[in-house]
Every structure is written in structure tokens, then in C-alpha cells.
PDB file of C-alpha atoms and ligand atoms in Angstrom:
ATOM      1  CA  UNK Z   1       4.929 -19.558  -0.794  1.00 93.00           C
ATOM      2  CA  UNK Z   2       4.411 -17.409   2.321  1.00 97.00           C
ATOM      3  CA  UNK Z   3       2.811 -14.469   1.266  1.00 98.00           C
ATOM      4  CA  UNK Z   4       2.594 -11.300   3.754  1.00 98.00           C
ATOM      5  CA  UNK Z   5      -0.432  -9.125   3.851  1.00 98.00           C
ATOM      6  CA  UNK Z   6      -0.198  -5.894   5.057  1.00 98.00           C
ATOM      7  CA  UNK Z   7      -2.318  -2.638   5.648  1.00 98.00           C
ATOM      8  CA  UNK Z   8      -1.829   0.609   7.803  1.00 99.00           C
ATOM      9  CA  UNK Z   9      -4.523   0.683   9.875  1.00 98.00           C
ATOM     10  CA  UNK Z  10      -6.675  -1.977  11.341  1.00 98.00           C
ATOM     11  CA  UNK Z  11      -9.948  -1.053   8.921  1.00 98.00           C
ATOM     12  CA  UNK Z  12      -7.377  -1.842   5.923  1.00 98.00           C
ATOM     13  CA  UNK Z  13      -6.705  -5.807   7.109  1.00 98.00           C
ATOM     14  CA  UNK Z  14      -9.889  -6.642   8.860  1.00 98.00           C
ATOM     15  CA  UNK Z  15     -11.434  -7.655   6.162  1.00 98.00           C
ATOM     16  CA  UNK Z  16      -8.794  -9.400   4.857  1.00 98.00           C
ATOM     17  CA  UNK Z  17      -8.404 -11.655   8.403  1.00 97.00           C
ATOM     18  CA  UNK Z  18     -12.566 -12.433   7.829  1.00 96.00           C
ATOM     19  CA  UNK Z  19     -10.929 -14.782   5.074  1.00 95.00           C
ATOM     20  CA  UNK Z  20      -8.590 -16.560   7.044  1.00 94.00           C
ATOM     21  CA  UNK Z  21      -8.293 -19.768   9.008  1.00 87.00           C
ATOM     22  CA  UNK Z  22      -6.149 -21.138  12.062  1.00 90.00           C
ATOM     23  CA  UNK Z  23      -5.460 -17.896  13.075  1.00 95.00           C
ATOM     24  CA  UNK Z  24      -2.648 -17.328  15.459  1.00 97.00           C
ATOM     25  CA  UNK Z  25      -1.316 -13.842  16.963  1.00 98.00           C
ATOM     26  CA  UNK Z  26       1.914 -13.599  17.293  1.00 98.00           C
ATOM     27  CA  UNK Z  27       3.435 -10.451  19.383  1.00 98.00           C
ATOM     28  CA  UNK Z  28       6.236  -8.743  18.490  1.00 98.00           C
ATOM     29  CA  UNK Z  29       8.108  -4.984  18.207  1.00 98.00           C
ATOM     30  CA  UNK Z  30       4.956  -3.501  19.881  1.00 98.00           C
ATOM     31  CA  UNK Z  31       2.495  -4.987  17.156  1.00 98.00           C
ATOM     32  CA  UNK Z  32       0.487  -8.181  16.162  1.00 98.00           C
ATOM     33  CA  UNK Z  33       1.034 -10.541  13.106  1.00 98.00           C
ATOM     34  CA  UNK Z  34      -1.730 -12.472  12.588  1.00 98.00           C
ATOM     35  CA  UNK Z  35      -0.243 -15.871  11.310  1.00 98.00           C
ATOM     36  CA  UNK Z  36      -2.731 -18.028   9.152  1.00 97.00           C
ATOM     37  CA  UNK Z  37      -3.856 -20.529   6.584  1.00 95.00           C
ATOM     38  CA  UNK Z  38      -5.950 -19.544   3.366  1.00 96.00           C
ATOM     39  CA  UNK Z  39      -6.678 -22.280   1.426  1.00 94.00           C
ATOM     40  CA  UNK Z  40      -3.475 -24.520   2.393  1.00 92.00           C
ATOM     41  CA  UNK Z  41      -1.125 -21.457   2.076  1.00 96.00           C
ATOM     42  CA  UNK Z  42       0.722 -19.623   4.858  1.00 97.00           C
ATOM     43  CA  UNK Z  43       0.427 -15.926   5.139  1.00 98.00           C
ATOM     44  CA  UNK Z  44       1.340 -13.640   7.594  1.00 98.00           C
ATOM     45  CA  UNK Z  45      -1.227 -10.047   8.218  1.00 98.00           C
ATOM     46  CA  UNK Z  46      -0.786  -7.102  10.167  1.00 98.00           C
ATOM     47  CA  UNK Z  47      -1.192  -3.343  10.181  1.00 98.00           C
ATOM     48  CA  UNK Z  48       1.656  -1.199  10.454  1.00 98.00           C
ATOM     49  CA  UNK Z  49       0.211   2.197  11.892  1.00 98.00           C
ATOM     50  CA  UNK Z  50       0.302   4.941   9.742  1.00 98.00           C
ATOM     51  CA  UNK Z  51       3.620   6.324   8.337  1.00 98.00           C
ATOM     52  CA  UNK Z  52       6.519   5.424   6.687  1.00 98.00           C
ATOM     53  CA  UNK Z  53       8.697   4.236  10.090  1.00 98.00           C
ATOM     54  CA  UNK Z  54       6.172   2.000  11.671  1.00 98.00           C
ATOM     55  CA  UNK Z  55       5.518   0.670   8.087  1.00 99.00           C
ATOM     56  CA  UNK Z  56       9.603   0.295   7.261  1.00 99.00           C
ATOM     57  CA  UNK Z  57       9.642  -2.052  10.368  1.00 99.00           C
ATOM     58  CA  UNK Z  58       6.479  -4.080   9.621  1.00 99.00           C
ATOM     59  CA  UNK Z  59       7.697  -4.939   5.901  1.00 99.00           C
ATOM     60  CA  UNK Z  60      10.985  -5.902   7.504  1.00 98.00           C
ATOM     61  CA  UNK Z  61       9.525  -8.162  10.300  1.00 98.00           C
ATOM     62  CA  UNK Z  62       7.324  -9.721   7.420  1.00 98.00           C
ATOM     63  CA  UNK Z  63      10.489 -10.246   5.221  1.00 98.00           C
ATOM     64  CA  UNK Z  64      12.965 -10.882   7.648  1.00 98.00           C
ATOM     65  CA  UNK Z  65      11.521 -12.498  10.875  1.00 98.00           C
ATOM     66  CA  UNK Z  66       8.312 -14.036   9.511  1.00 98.00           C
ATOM     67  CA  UNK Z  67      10.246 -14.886   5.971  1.00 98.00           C
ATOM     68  CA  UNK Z  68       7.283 -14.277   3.487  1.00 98.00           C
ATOM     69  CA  UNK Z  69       8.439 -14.443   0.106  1.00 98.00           C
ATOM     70  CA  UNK Z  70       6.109 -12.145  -1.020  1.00 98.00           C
ATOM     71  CA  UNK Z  71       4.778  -8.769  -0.032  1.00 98.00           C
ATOM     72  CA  UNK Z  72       0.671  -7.197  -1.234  1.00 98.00           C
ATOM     73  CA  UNK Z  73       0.108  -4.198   0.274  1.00 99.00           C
ATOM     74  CA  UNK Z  74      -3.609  -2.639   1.096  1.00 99.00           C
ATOM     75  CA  UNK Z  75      -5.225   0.375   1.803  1.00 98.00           C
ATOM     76  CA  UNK Z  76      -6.599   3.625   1.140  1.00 99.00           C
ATOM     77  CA  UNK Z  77      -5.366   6.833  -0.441  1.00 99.00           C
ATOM     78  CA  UNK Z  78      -6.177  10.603  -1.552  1.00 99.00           C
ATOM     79  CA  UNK Z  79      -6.600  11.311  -5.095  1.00 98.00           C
ATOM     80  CA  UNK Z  80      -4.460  13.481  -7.021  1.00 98.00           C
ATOM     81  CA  UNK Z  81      -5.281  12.079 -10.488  1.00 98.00           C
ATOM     82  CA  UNK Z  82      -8.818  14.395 -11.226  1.00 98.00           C
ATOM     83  CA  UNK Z  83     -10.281  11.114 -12.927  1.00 98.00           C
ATOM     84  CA  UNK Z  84     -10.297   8.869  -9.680  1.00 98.00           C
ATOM     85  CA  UNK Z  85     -12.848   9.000  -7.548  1.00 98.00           C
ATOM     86  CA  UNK Z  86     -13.652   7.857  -4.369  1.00 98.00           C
ATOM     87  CA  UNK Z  87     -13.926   3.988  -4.489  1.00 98.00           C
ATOM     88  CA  UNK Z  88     -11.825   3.830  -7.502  1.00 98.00           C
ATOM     89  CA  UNK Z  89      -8.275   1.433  -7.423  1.00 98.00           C
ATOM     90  CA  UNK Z  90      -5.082   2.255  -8.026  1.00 99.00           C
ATOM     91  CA  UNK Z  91      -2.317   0.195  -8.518  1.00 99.00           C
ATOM     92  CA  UNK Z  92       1.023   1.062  -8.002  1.00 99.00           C
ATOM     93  CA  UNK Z  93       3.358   0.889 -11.057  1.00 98.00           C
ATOM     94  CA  UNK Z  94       6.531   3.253  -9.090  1.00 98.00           C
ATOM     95  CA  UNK Z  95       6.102   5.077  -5.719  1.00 99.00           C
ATOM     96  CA  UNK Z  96       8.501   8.135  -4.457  1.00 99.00           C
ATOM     97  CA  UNK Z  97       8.879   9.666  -1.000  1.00 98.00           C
ATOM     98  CA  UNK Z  98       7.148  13.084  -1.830  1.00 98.00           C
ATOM     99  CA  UNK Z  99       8.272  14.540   1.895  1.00 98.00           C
ATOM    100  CA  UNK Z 100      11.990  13.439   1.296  1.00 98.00           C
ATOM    101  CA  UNK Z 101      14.283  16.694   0.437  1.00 98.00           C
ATOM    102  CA  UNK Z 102      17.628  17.391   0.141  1.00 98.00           C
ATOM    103  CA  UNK Z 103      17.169  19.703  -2.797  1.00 98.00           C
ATOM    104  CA  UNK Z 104      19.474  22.405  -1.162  1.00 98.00           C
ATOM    105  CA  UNK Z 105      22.585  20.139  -2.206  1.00 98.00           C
ATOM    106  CA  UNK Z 106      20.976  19.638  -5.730  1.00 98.00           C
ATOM    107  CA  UNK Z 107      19.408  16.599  -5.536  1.00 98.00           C
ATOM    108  CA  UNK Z 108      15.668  16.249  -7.051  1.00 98.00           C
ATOM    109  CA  UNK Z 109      13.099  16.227  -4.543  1.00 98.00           C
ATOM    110  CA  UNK Z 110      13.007  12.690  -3.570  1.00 98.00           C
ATOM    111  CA  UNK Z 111      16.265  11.657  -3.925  1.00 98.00           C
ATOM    112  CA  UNK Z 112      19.322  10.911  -1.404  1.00 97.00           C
ATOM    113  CA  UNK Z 113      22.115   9.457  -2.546  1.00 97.00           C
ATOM    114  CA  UNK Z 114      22.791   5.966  -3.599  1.00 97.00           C
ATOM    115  CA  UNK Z 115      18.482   6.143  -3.376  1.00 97.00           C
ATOM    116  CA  UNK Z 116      16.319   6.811  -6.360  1.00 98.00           C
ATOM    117  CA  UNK Z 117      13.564   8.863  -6.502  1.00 98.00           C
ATOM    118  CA  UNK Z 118      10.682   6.179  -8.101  1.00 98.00           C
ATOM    119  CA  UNK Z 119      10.891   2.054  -6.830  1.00 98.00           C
ATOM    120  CA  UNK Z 120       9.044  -0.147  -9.452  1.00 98.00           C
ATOM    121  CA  UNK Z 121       6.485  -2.736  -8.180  1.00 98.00           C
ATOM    122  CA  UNK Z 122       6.454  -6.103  -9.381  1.00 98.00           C
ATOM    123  CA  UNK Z 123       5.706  -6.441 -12.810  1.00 98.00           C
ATOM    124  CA  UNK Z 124       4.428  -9.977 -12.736  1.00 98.00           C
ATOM    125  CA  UNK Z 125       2.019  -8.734  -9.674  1.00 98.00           C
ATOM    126  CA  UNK Z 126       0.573  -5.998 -11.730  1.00 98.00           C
ATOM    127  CA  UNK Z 127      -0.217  -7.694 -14.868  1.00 98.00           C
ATOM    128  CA  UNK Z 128      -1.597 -10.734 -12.454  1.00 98.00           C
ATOM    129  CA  UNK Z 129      -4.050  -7.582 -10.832  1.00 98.00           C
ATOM    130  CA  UNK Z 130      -5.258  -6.451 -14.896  1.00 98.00           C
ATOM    131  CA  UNK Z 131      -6.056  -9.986 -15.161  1.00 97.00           C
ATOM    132  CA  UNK Z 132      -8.034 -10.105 -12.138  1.00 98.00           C
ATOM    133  CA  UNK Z 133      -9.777  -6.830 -12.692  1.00 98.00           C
ATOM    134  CA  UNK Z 134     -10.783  -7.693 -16.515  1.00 98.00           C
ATOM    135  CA  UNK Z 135     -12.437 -11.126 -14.499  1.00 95.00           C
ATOM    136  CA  UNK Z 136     -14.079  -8.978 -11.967  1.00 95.00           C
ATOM    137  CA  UNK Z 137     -15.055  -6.460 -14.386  1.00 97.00           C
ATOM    138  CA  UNK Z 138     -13.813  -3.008 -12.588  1.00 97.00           C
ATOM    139  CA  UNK Z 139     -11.958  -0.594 -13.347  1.00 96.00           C
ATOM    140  CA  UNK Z 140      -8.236  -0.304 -12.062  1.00 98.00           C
ATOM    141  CA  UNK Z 141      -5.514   2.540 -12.425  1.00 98.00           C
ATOM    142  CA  UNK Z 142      -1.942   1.632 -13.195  1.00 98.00           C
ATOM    143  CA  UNK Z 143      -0.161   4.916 -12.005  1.00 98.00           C
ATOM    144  CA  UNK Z 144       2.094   6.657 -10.172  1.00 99.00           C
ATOM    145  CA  UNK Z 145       1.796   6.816  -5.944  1.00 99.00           C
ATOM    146  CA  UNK Z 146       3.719   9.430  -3.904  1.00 99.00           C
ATOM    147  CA  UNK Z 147       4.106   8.540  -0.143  1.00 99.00           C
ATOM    148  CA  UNK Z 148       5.219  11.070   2.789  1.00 98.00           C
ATOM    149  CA  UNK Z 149       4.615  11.634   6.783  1.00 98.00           C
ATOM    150  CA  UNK Z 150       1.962  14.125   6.129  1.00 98.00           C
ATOM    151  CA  UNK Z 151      -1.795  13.689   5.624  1.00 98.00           C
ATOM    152  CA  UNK Z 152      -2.416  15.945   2.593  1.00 98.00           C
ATOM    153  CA  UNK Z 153      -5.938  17.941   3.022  1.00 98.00           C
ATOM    154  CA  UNK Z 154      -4.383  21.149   0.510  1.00 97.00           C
ATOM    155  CA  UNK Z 155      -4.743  21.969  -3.017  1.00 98.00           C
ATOM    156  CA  UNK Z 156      -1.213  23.645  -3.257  1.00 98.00           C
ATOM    157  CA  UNK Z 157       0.300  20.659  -1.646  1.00 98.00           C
ATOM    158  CA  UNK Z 158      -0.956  17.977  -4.003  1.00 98.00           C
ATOM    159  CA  UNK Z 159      -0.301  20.742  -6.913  1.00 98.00           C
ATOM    160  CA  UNK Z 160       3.639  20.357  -5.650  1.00 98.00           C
ATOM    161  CA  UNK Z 161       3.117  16.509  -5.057  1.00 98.00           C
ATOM    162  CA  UNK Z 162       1.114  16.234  -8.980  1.00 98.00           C
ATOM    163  CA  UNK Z 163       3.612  18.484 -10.430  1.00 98.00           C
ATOM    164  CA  UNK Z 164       6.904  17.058  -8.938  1.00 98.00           C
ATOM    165  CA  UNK Z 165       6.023  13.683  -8.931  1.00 98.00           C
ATOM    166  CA  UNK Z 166       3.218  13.235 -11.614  1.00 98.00           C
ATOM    167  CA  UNK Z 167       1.429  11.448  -9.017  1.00 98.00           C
ATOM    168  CA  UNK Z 168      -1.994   9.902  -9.745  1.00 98.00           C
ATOM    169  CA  UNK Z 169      -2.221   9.391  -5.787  1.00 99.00           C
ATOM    170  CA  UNK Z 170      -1.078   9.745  -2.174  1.00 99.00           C
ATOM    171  CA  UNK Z 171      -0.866   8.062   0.754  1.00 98.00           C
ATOM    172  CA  UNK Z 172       1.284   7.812   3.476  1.00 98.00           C
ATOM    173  CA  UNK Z 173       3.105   3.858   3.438  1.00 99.00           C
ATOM    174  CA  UNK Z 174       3.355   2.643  -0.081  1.00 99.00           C
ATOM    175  CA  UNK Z 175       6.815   4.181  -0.669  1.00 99.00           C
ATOM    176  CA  UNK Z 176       8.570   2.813   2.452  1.00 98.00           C
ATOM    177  CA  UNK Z 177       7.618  -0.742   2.237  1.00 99.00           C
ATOM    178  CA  UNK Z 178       8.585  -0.016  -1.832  1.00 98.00           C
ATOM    179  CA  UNK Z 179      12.626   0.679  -0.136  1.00 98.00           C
ATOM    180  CA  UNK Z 180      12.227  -2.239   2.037  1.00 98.00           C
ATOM    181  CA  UNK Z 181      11.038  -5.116  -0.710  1.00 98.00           C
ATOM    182  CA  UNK Z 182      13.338  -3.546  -3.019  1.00 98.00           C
ATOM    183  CA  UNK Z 183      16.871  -3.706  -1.005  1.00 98.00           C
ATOM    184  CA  UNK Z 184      16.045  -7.158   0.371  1.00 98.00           C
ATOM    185  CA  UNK Z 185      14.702  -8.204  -3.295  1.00 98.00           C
ATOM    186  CA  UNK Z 186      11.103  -9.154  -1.965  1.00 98.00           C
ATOM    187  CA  UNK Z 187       8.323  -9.265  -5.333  1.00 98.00           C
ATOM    188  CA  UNK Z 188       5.456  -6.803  -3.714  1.00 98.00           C
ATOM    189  CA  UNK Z 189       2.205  -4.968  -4.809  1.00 98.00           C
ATOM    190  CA  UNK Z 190       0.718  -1.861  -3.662  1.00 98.00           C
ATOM    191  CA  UNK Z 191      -3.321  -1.485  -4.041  1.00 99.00           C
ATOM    192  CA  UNK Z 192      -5.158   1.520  -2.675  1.00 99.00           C
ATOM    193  CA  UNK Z 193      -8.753   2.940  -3.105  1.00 98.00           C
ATOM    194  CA  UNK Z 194      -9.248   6.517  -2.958  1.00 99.00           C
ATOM    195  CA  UNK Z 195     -10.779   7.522   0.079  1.00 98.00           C
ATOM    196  CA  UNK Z 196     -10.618  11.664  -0.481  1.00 98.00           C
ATOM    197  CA  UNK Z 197      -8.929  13.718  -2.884  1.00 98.00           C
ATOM    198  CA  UNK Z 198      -6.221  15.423  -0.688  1.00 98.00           C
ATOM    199  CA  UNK Z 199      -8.375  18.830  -0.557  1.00 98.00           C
ATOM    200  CA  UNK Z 200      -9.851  20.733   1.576  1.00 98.00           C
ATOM    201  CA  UNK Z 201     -12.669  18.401   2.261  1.00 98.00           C
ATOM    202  CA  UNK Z 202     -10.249  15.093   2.835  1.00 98.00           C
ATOM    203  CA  UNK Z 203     -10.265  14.726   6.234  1.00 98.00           C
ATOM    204  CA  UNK Z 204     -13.996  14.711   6.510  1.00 98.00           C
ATOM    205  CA  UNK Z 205     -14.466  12.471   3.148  1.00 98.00           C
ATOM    206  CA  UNK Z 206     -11.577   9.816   4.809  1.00 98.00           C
ATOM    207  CA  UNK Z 207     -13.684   9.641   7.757  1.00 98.00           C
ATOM    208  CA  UNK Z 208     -16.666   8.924   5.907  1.00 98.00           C
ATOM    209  CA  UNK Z 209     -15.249   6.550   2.994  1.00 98.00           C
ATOM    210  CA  UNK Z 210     -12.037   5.061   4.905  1.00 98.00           C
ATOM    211  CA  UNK Z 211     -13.699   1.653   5.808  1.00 98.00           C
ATOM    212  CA  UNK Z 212     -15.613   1.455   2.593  1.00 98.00           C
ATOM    213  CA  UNK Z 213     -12.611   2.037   0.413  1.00 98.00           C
ATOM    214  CA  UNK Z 214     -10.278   0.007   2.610  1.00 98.00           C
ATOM    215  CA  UNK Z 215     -13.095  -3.290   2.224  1.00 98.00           C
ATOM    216  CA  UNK Z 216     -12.782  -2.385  -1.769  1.00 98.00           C
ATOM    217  CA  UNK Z 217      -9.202  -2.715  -1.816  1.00 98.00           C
ATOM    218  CA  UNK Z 218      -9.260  -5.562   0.360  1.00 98.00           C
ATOM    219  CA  UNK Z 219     -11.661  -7.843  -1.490  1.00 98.00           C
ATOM    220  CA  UNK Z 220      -9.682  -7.058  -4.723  1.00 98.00           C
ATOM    221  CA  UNK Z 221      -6.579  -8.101  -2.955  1.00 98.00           C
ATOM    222  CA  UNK Z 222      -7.720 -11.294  -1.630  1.00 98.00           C
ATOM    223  CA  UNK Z 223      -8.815 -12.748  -5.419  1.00 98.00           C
ATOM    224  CA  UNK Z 224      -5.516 -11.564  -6.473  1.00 98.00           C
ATOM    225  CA  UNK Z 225      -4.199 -14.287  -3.361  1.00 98.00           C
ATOM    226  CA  UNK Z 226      -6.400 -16.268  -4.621  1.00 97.00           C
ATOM    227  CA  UNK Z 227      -4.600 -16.844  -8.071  1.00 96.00           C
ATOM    228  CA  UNK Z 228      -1.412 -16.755  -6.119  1.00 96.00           C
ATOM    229  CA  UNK Z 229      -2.176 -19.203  -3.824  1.00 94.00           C
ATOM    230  CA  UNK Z 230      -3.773 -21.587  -7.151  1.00 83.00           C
ATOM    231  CA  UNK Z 231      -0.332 -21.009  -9.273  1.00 65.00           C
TER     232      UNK Z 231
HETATM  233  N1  ADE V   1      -4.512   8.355   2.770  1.00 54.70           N
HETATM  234  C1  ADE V   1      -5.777   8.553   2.365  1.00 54.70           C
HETATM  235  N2  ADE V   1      -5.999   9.845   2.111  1.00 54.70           N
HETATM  236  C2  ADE V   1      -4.837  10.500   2.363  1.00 54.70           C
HETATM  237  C3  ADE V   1      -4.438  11.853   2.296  1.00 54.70           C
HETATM  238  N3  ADE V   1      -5.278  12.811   1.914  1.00 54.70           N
HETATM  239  N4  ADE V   1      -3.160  12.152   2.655  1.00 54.70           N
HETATM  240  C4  ADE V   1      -2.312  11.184   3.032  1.00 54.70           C
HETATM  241  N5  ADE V   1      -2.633   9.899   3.121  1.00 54.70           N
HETATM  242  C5  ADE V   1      -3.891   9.530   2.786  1.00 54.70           C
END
């Protein structure tokens, strides 16, 4: 099984390539895959950049050039759930693009035809991360993540975001790698720790907790690998 590893931004996968061995960069589509052994398996790393379009092409390149059958996604997000904090994990049950609207032809606000609003994670992925978390002994949220092009640092946004979406949090990838698994029927897993809580104090809080968090959600992720890589 060649498992894919990805991340927005290079504090979410370094210290998930500190794990790794045989490590060879591979260049491609203006960005680097880090192609690698842990423990006998293959699996394939990079960091998208932020957004939904630089992530779109990185899930596809892991899918479709670099063939992994399976996708684990980490990171950091903003809070929108009042009972996370930051530190706290989330794992993503659905995800929805919270910045996609064509309401004016009355559609739902993250809809477009022959879309849906929510795409499910894999099932099997998320009960394999409750197992993981009752062995490690901390806490993880099963919920709800909304993704969109914006970073959200305003109380009436993540009001509309909570409201429309009943999202628990936000971020700004989850949601297009969720499109890209789904249509090309890849398993995947999205994992974020909060980093802020979308307000007005986010962009100084993700400053301060982005590398922290991001090292959080990256050490969980690697001893869920590590049951993937033993089954
Ligand atoms: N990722 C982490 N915090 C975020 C925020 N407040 N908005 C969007 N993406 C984020």
C-alpha cells in the first residue's frame, strides 16, 4: 500500500518527513514530493500551499501520478466548535466548501450541480483514528470541517460558516482534496489541530500555535500510519 501524506504548508509535513527513510525529492508541477520508506512501506509527502487549487492538484499528483492508494491529510485549523481549543484534534467525519455560492439560482450554499454540499471521509480511517486516540489517551473530535479560500479572523463570518454548515472547524484544504479522493474513489482522512478560533485574535494566535498544533496533528497521524503500515 502506497500511502500519500499530505499537509499545506511546510510546518504541517516536517515533522512527519523526521520519520522517514531513503528519502528522495522528486520535482514536479512547481512543487516537491518527498518519496520514502517508513518501516518497509512506500509513501509519498508533500505540502500543497495553502488553498483549495494548489491543494486540488497535489491530491491529484498523489493519486494519479505518484498512484498512492491512500490519502491522510494534516494540518491545522480555526475553531468554530466553542469546546475546542487550541491543541485540540479534529477529525473530519464530512467537509463542505463554505466559500462556494451559487445561491442566486437556488442552490444551498455549497452546492453546484451534480456536486454535493458535505463529502464523507473514510469510515474505516476514522474508526482506525478512535482506536488510536483511546491507545494514546487524548481526546479527538469527530465533526464537521468547512473549507474555503479565505483565512477566517471574524466572528460574523464563522457565525455564517457555524450556522450554514454546522461546522465544528475551518480551514482552508480539507474540502478540496475531500472532491478529489472522492471522484477518483481514493479512501482518505483529514486531521487538524486548532491553531486559533477564527476571531479577531486568529491571525496572531496561528502565528503563535501554527507549528505546535501542526507537530500535534502530525505525531497523531504518523501512529495512525503506523497501524496502517502493520495491517
Ligand atoms: N487554518 C487555521 N486557522 C484558520 C483560519 N482562522 N481560517 C482559515 N484557515 C485556517
Amino acid at each position: 500500500m502506497k500511502i500519500a501524506i499530505m499537509g499545506a504548508m511546510p510546518e504541517e509535513v516536517a515533522p512527519i518527513l523526521e520519520h522517514l527513510n531513503d528519502v528522495e525529492e522528486v520535482h514536479y508541477a512547481k512543487n516537491t514530493y518527498y518519496k520514502a520508506k517508513y518501516k518497509n512501506n512506500d509513501v509519498v509527502v508533500a505540502y500543497s500551499k495553502i488553498g483549495k487549487v494548489f491543494s486540488t492538484l497535489t491530491a491529484t499528483t498523489m493519486l494519479e501520478l505518484f498512484a498512492c492508494d491512500v490519502l491522510l491529510f494534516t494540518g491545522v485549523a480555526g475553531a468554530v466548535n466553542p469546546e475546542l481549543a487550541i491543541g485540540d484534534l479534529v477529525v473530519a467525519t464530512k467537509l463542505a466548501q463554505h466559500d462556494l455560492d451559487i445561491t442566486i439560482f437556488g442552490h444551498p450554499h455549497g452546492y453546484v450541480p451534480e456536486g454535493s454540499v458535505y463529502i464523507q471521509t473514510d469510515k474505516d480511517l476514522v474508526a482506525l483514528s478512535k482506536i488510536v486516540a483511546t491507545e494514546m489517551g487524548v481526546k479527538v473530535k469527530e465533526g464537521i470541517i468547512a473549507t474555503g479560500d479565505q483565512f477566517i479572523a471574524d466572528e460574523a463570518k464563522k457565525e455564517f460558516i457555524s450556522q450554514t454548515f454546522q461546522a465544528d472547524a475551518l480551514e482552508m484544504e480539507g474540502a478540496s482534496v475531500a472532491v478529489v479522493c472522492d471522484a477518483l474513489g481514493v479512501p482518505f482522512f483529514i486531521l487538524r489541530s486548532i491553531s486559533d478560533s477564527a476571531d479577531m485574535d486568529a491571525g496572531f494566535n496561528f502565528e503563535e500555535f501554527v507549528q505546535s498544533s501542526a507537530k500535534v496533528s502530525a505525531e497523531f497521524l504518523m501512529k495512525m500510519v503506523d497501524r496502517l503500515v502493520r495491517a
